[in-house]
Coordinates of C-alpha atoms in Angstrom, one line a residue:
M23 CA 1.2 -15.2 20.6
R24 CA 1.3 -16.2 16.9
D25 CA 2.7 -19.8 16.6
G26 CA 4.4 -20.1 19.7
V27 CA 6.1 -16.3 18.9
L28 CA 5.1 -13.0 20.8
V29 CA 4.6 -10.4 18.5
A30 CA 4.4 -6.9 18.4
L31 CA 1.0 -6.3 16.2
D32 CA 0.4 -2.8 15.0
A33 CA 3.9 -1.2 16.1
P34 CA 5.8 -1.6 12.8
L35 CA 9.4 -0.5 13.3
L36 CA 12.6 0.0 11.1
V37 CA 16.0 -0.6 12.0
I38 CA 19.2 0.6 9.8
H39 CA 22.5 0.6 9.9
G40 CA 25.3 2.2 7.2
G41 CA 28.3 0.2 8.2
A42 CA 30.8 0.1 11.4
G43 CA 33.9 1.3 11.5
V44 CA 33.8 5.0 11.8
E45 CA 36.4 6.9 12.9
R46 CA 36.0 10.7 13.6
A47 CA 39.6 11.5 12.2
G48 CA 38.1 9.7 8.7
L49 CA 35.1 12.4 8.9
S50 CA 34.7 15.6 8.0
A51 CA 31.9 17.5 9.6
A52 CA 30.3 17.8 6.0
E53 CA 30.4 14.0 5.3
E54 CA 29.0 13.5 8.4
A55 CA 26.2 15.5 8.5
D56 CA 25.4 14.3 5.1
A57 CA 25.7 10.9 6.2
R58 CA 23.0 11.5 9.2
R59 CA 20.6 12.9 6.6
A60 CA 21.0 10.0 4.2
L61 CA 20.3 7.9 7.1
E62 CA 17.4 9.7 7.9
A63 CA 16.1 9.8 4.6
A64 CA 16.2 6.0 4.4
L65 CA 14.3 5.4 7.3
R66 CA 11.4 7.9 6.1
A67 CA 11.4 5.5 2.9
G68 CA 11.3 2.4 4.7
H69 CA 8.8 3.7 7.0
A70 CA 6.2 5.1 4.4
Q71 CA 5.6 1.5 3.0
L72 CA 5.0 0.4 6.9
E73 CA 2.5 3.1 7.5
A74 CA 0.8 2.2 4.0
G75 CA 0.3 -1.3 5.2
K76 CA 3.1 -2.7 2.9
P77 CA 5.4 -6.0 3.8
A78 CA 8.0 -5.9 6.2
L79 CA 10.2 -6.9 2.9
D80 CA 9.0 -3.7 1.1
A81 CA 10.2 -1.7 3.6
V82 CA 13.6 -3.3 3.8
A83 CA 14.1 -2.9 0.2
A84 CA 12.9 0.9 0.2
A85 CA 15.6 1.7 3.2
I86 CA 18.2 0.0 1.7
R87 CA 17.5 1.7 -2.1
V88 CA 18.0 5.0 -0.4
L89 CA 21.2 4.1 1.8
E90 CA 22.6 2.3 -2.1
D91 CA 21.9 5.4 -3.5
A92 CA 23.4 7.5 -0.9
P93 CA 27.7 8.2 -1.4
Q94 CA 28.8 8.4 1.9
F95 CA 28.1 4.4 2.6
N96 CA 30.0 1.5 1.0
A97 CA 27.3 0.2 -0.9
A98 CA 26.2 0.9 -4.5
R99 CA 27.4 4.3 -5.2
G100 CA 29.5 4.9 -2.8
A101 CA 31.1 0.9 -3.2
V102 CA 35.1 1.0 -2.3
F103 CA 37.2 -0.3 -5.5
T104 CA 38.8 -3.5 -6.0
H105 CA 42.6 -4.0 -6.9
D106 CA 41.8 -4.0 -10.2
G107 CA 40.0 -0.5 -10.0
R108 CA 36.3 -2.2 -10.2
N109 CA 33.2 -2.1 -8.0
E110 CA 32.1 -5.3 -7.3
L111 CA 28.6 -5.1 -5.7
D112 CA 27.1 -8.0 -3.1
A113 CA 23.4 -8.2 -1.2
S114 CA 21.1 -10.4 0.3
I115 CA 17.6 -10.0 1.7
M116 CA 15.3 -12.6 3.5
D117 CA 12.0 -13.0 4.5
G118 CA 11.5 -14.1 8.2
A119 CA 8.0 -15.1 7.9
S120 CA 8.6 -17.8 5.0
G121 CA 12.3 -18.3 5.0
R122 CA 12.6 -17.4 1.4
A123 CA 15.9 -15.5 0.7
G124 CA 17.8 -14.1 -1.9
A125 CA 21.2 -13.0 -2.7
I126 CA 23.8 -11.5 -5.6
A127 CA 27.6 -11.3 -5.5
G128 CA 30.3 -9.5 -7.6
V129 CA 27.9 -7.8 -10.0
H130 CA 28.9 -4.3 -11.5
R131 CA 26.5 -2.6 -13.2
V132 CA 23.3 -3.0 -10.9
R133 CA 22.3 0.0 -9.9
N134 CA 20.8 -1.1 -6.7
P135 CA 21.7 -4.6 -5.8
I136 CA 19.0 -5.2 -3.3
V137 CA 16.5 -5.0 -6.1
L138 CA 17.7 -7.9 -7.6
A139 CA 18.7 -9.6 -4.4
R140 CA 15.0 -9.8 -3.9
A141 CA 14.3 -10.8 -7.9
V142 CA 16.2 -13.4 -7.2
M143 CA 14.1 -14.4 -4.2
E144 CA 10.8 -13.7 -5.5
H145 CA 11.6 -15.0 -9.7
S146 CA 13.7 -17.7 -9.7
K147 CA 14.2 -20.8 -8.2
H148 CA 17.7 -19.9 -6.7
V149 CA 18.9 -18.1 -3.2
M150 CA 22.3 -16.9 -5.0
M151 CA 23.5 -15.7 -8.2
V152 CA 26.7 -14.2 -8.9
G153 CA 28.7 -12.3 -11.5
D154 CA 27.6 -12.2 -14.9
G155 CA 25.1 -14.6 -14.7
A156 CA 23.4 -12.7 -11.8
E157 CA 23.3 -9.5 -14.2
A158 CA 22.3 -11.2 -17.4
F159 CA 19.0 -12.4 -14.9
A160 CA 19.2 -8.5 -13.9
A161 CA 18.6 -7.6 -17.4
E162 CA 16.0 -10.3 -18.0
Q163 CA 14.2 -8.8 -14.8
G164 CA 14.3 -5.3 -16.0
V165 CA 16.3 -4.3 -13.2
E166 CA 18.1 -1.2 -13.5
L167 CA 21.5 -1.3 -15.1
V168 CA 24.0 1.6 -15.5
D169 CA 27.3 2.3 -16.9
P170 CA 30.2 1.2 -14.4
S171 CA 31.2 4.7 -13.7
Y172 CA 27.7 5.6 -11.9
F173 CA 29.7 3.9 -8.9
R174 CA 32.7 5.7 -9.0
T175 CA 33.8 8.6 -6.1
E176 CA 36.7 10.5 -5.5
K177 CA 37.3 9.4 -1.6
R178 CA 36.8 5.7 -2.6
W179 CA 39.0 6.2 -5.4
Q180 CA 41.7 7.7 -3.4
Q181 CA 41.3 5.1 -0.7
L182 CA 42.2 2.6 -3.0
Q183 CA 45.7 4.7 -4.0
H184 CA 46.5 4.7 -0.2
A185 CA 45.9 1.2 -0.1
L186 CA 47.6 0.0 -3.6
A187 CA 50.7 2.4 -2.0
A188 CA 50.7 0.6 1.4
E189 CA 50.7 -2.4 -0.8
A190 CA 53.7 -1.8 -2.5
K191 CA 55.4 -0.8 0.3
A192 CA 55.2 -3.9 2.4
Q193 CA 56.3 -5.9 -0.7
A194 CA 59.2 -3.5 -1.1
S195 CA 60.5 -4.2 2.1
N196 CA 59.4 -8.1 2.3
T197 CA 57.1 -7.3 5.2
P198 CA 53.8 -8.6 5.5
L199 CA 50.8 -6.4 4.6
E200 CA 48.6 -6.1 7.9
L201 CA 45.3 -4.6 7.4
P202 CA 43.9 -3.1 10.1
G203 CA 39.7 -4.3 10.9
K204 CA 38.6 -1.4 9.3
A205 CA 39.4 -2.5 5.6
Y206 CA 36.9 -4.9 5.9
F207 CA 34.3 -2.5 6.9
G208 CA 31.5 -0.7 4.8
T209 CA 27.8 -2.7 4.6
V210 CA 24.5 -1.1 4.9
G211 CA 21.6 -2.5 6.1
A212 CA 18.1 -2.8 7.1
L213 CA 15.0 -4.8 9.0
A214 CA 11.6 -4.5 9.7
L215 CA 8.8 -5.3 12.1
D216 CA 5.5 -4.8 9.9
A217 CA 2.2 -4.5 11.4
Q218 CA 1.4 -8.1 11.1
G219 CA 4.0 -9.2 13.1
K220 CA 6.6 -10.4 10.7
L221 CA 10.6 -9.9 10.1
A222 CA 12.4 -9.2 7.5
A223 CA 16.0 -8.4 6.8
G224 CA 18.8 -6.7 3.8
T225 CA 22.2 -6.2 3.5
S226 CA 24.1 -4.7 0.4
T227 CA 27.6 -3.7 0.2
G228 CA 30.9 -2.6 -1.8
G229 CA 33.2 -5.0 0.2
M230 CA 36.7 -4.2 1.4
T231 CA 39.0 -2.2 -0.5
N232 CA 41.8 -3.3 -2.7
K233 CA 40.5 -7.0 -2.6
R234 CA 41.2 -9.3 -5.3
Y235 CA 40.0 -12.9 -6.7
G236 CA 36.5 -12.3 -6.2
R237 CA 36.5 -12.2 -2.6
V238 CA 33.3 -12.2 -1.1
G239 CA 32.4 -11.3 2.4
D240 CA 29.5 -12.1 4.7
S241 CA 26.9 -9.6 3.5
P242 CA 25.2 -11.7 0.5
I243 CA 25.7 -15.1 2.4
I244 CA 22.4 -15.8 4.1
G245 CA 23.1 -16.8 8.0
A246 CA 26.2 -15.3 8.1
G247 CA 25.7 -11.6 7.5
T248 CA 21.7 -11.6 6.8
W249 CA 19.1 -13.6 8.4
A250 CA 15.1 -13.4 9.4
D251 CA 12.9 -15.9 11.0
A252 CA 9.6 -15.7 12.8
R253 CA 11.5 -14.1 16.0
C254 CA 14.4 -12.4 14.9
A255 CA 16.1 -10.7 12.1
V256 CA 19.6 -9.6 12.2
S257 CA 22.0 -7.5 9.6
G258 CA 25.6 -7.6 10.3
T259 CA 28.4 -4.8 9.2
G260 CA 31.9 -5.3 9.9
W261 CA 35.3 -8.0 9.0
G262 CA 33.2 -10.4 7.1
E263 CA 35.3 -13.6 7.3
F264 CA 35.0 -13.7 10.9
Y265 CA 31.2 -13.3 10.4
I266 CA 31.0 -16.1 7.7
R267 CA 32.9 -18.4 10.0
A268 CA 30.7 -17.8 13.5
A269 CA 27.6 -17.6 11.0
A270 CA 27.0 -14.7 12.8
A271 CA 23.3 -13.2 12.0
H272 CA 22.3 -17.1 12.1
E273 CA 23.5 -17.4 15.5
I274 CA 22.2 -14.7 17.3
C275 CA 18.7 -15.6 16.4
A276 CA 19.7 -19.0 17.2
R277 CA 20.3 -17.9 20.6
V278 CA 17.3 -16.4 21.0
R279 CA 14.7 -19.4 19.9
L280 CA 17.1 -22.4 20.9
A281 CA 18.4 -21.0 24.2
G282 CA 15.5 -18.6 25.1
Q283 CA 18.2 -15.6 25.5
P284 CA 17.3 -11.9 25.1
L285 CA 17.8 -10.5 22.1
A286 CA 20.2 -7.7 23.3
R287 CA 22.0 -10.7 25.3
A288 CA 22.6 -13.0 22.0
A289 CA 23.3 -10.2 19.7
D290 CA 26.3 -9.0 22.6
G291 CA 27.2 -12.4 22.8
V292 CA 28.1 -13.2 19.4
I293 CA 29.5 -9.3 18.1
N294 CA 30.8 -7.9 21.2
R295 CA 32.4 -11.4 22.4
D296 CA 32.5 -14.3 19.8
V297 CA 33.9 -12.5 17.1
P298 CA 36.3 -10.5 18.7
A299 CA 37.6 -13.7 20.3
A300 CA 38.3 -15.2 17.2
G301 CA 40.2 -12.3 15.9
G302 CA 37.5 -10.3 14.2
D303 CA 35.3 -6.7 14.6
G304 CA 32.4 -5.0 13.6
G305 CA 28.9 -4.7 14.5
A306 CA 25.2 -5.6 13.7
I307 CA 21.7 -4.6 14.2
A308 CA 19.0 -6.7 15.4
L309 CA 15.4 -6.5 15.7
G310 CA 13.1 -9.0 17.3
A311 CA 8.9 -9.9 16.8
D312 CA 8.6 -8.7 20.2
G313 CA 9.7 -4.9 19.6
S314 CA 12.7 -5.5 20.9
V315 CA 15.8 -4.0 19.4
A316 CA 19.9 -4.0 19.8
F317 CA 23.0 -2.6 18.0
P318 CA 26.1 -4.0 19.3
F319 CA 29.1 -3.0 17.8
N320 CA 33.0 -2.5 19.2
T321 CA 34.2 0.2 16.4
E322 CA 34.5 3.6 17.6
G323 CA 31.2 3.9 15.6
M324 CA 28.8 2.8 13.3
Y325 CA 26.2 4.2 11.5
R326 CA 22.7 3.6 12.7
G327 CA 19.2 4.3 13.4
W328 CA 15.4 3.5 13.7
I329 CA 11.8 4.7 13.3
G330 CA 9.0 3.6 14.9
A331 CA 5.0 4.2 14.5
D332 CA 5.2 7.6 15.3
G333 CA 7.7 8.4 11.9
V334 CA 10.7 9.9 13.8
P335 CA 13.7 8.9 13.2
H336 CA 16.4 8.7 15.6
V337 CA 20.0 8.5 14.4
A338 CA 23.7 8.1 15.7
V339 CA 26.9 7.4 14.5
F340 CA 29.5 7.5 17.2
R341 CA 29.8 4.9 20.1
D342 CA 29.4 8.2 22.8
E343 CA 25.8 9.3 21.5
A344 CA 22.8 8.3 23.3
L345 CA 20.5 6.8 20.9
P346 CA 16.9 6.3 22.3
R347 CA 15.4 2.9 22.2
P348 CA 11.8 1.9 20.9

């Protein structure tokens, strides 16, 4: 016990996701294989930090950097395009032991948004920075900036063209454009439990295809898409507007802390009951200080995985896959 919390000491654990809303029809065999390899690489990168005795924050940041660099996921290099043909990137990170957090939104040139989110947490008096101001801070902190063309992938560009065509068709027929829930999906996230029993969480995203007006979802909002405290850590992936309204990540951990609910029950109640009841959908990963994990989602698939003390990565994509638990 530590401060009244049961912790799993000397049993480091890393849990990740690469986004819910995965559909077999939209994923080729080669794309699926590449995504699985990227998930395994992210798990190994984070595990290396834990194996070296580094804090949970280091493991979370290392894993997310790998996922941000992988074009298979909607974060950084594989980010979707806005209506204006740009990439707008959001990220957040939180240290469960101290309650410190950092977040950024609407940046266009930051190669690894999770690195900037951590810099906001560690080197400023603020929690969130956005847009040009966040990039000015990035330059001051020596965070790597790249030309916006770095983030372009042809698959994401074609997704924007299809979205624009659907929007134009709806306008021409004077009918409302109904977006499927999957239009709002696409995030990467990581949670870590270090050898000292401390937790951390992080999330990074490119937002939604064809978004306008500087729309921001739940991923950079502490308590909505990301949360970590002494007992529980959560990273979400889903229809951001509903995760914000539900304070989804915090709500899961609040049920663990205040109601004494098991982690899996709390996560299922928020992600698979409350969010759908309000009209949204998606998924999440959750990790407890006692080493318990949960992977709730209500879509056809969610990129997900974990790695424990033995250093063996375990990954899954679709709902019907068996994913062994720690």
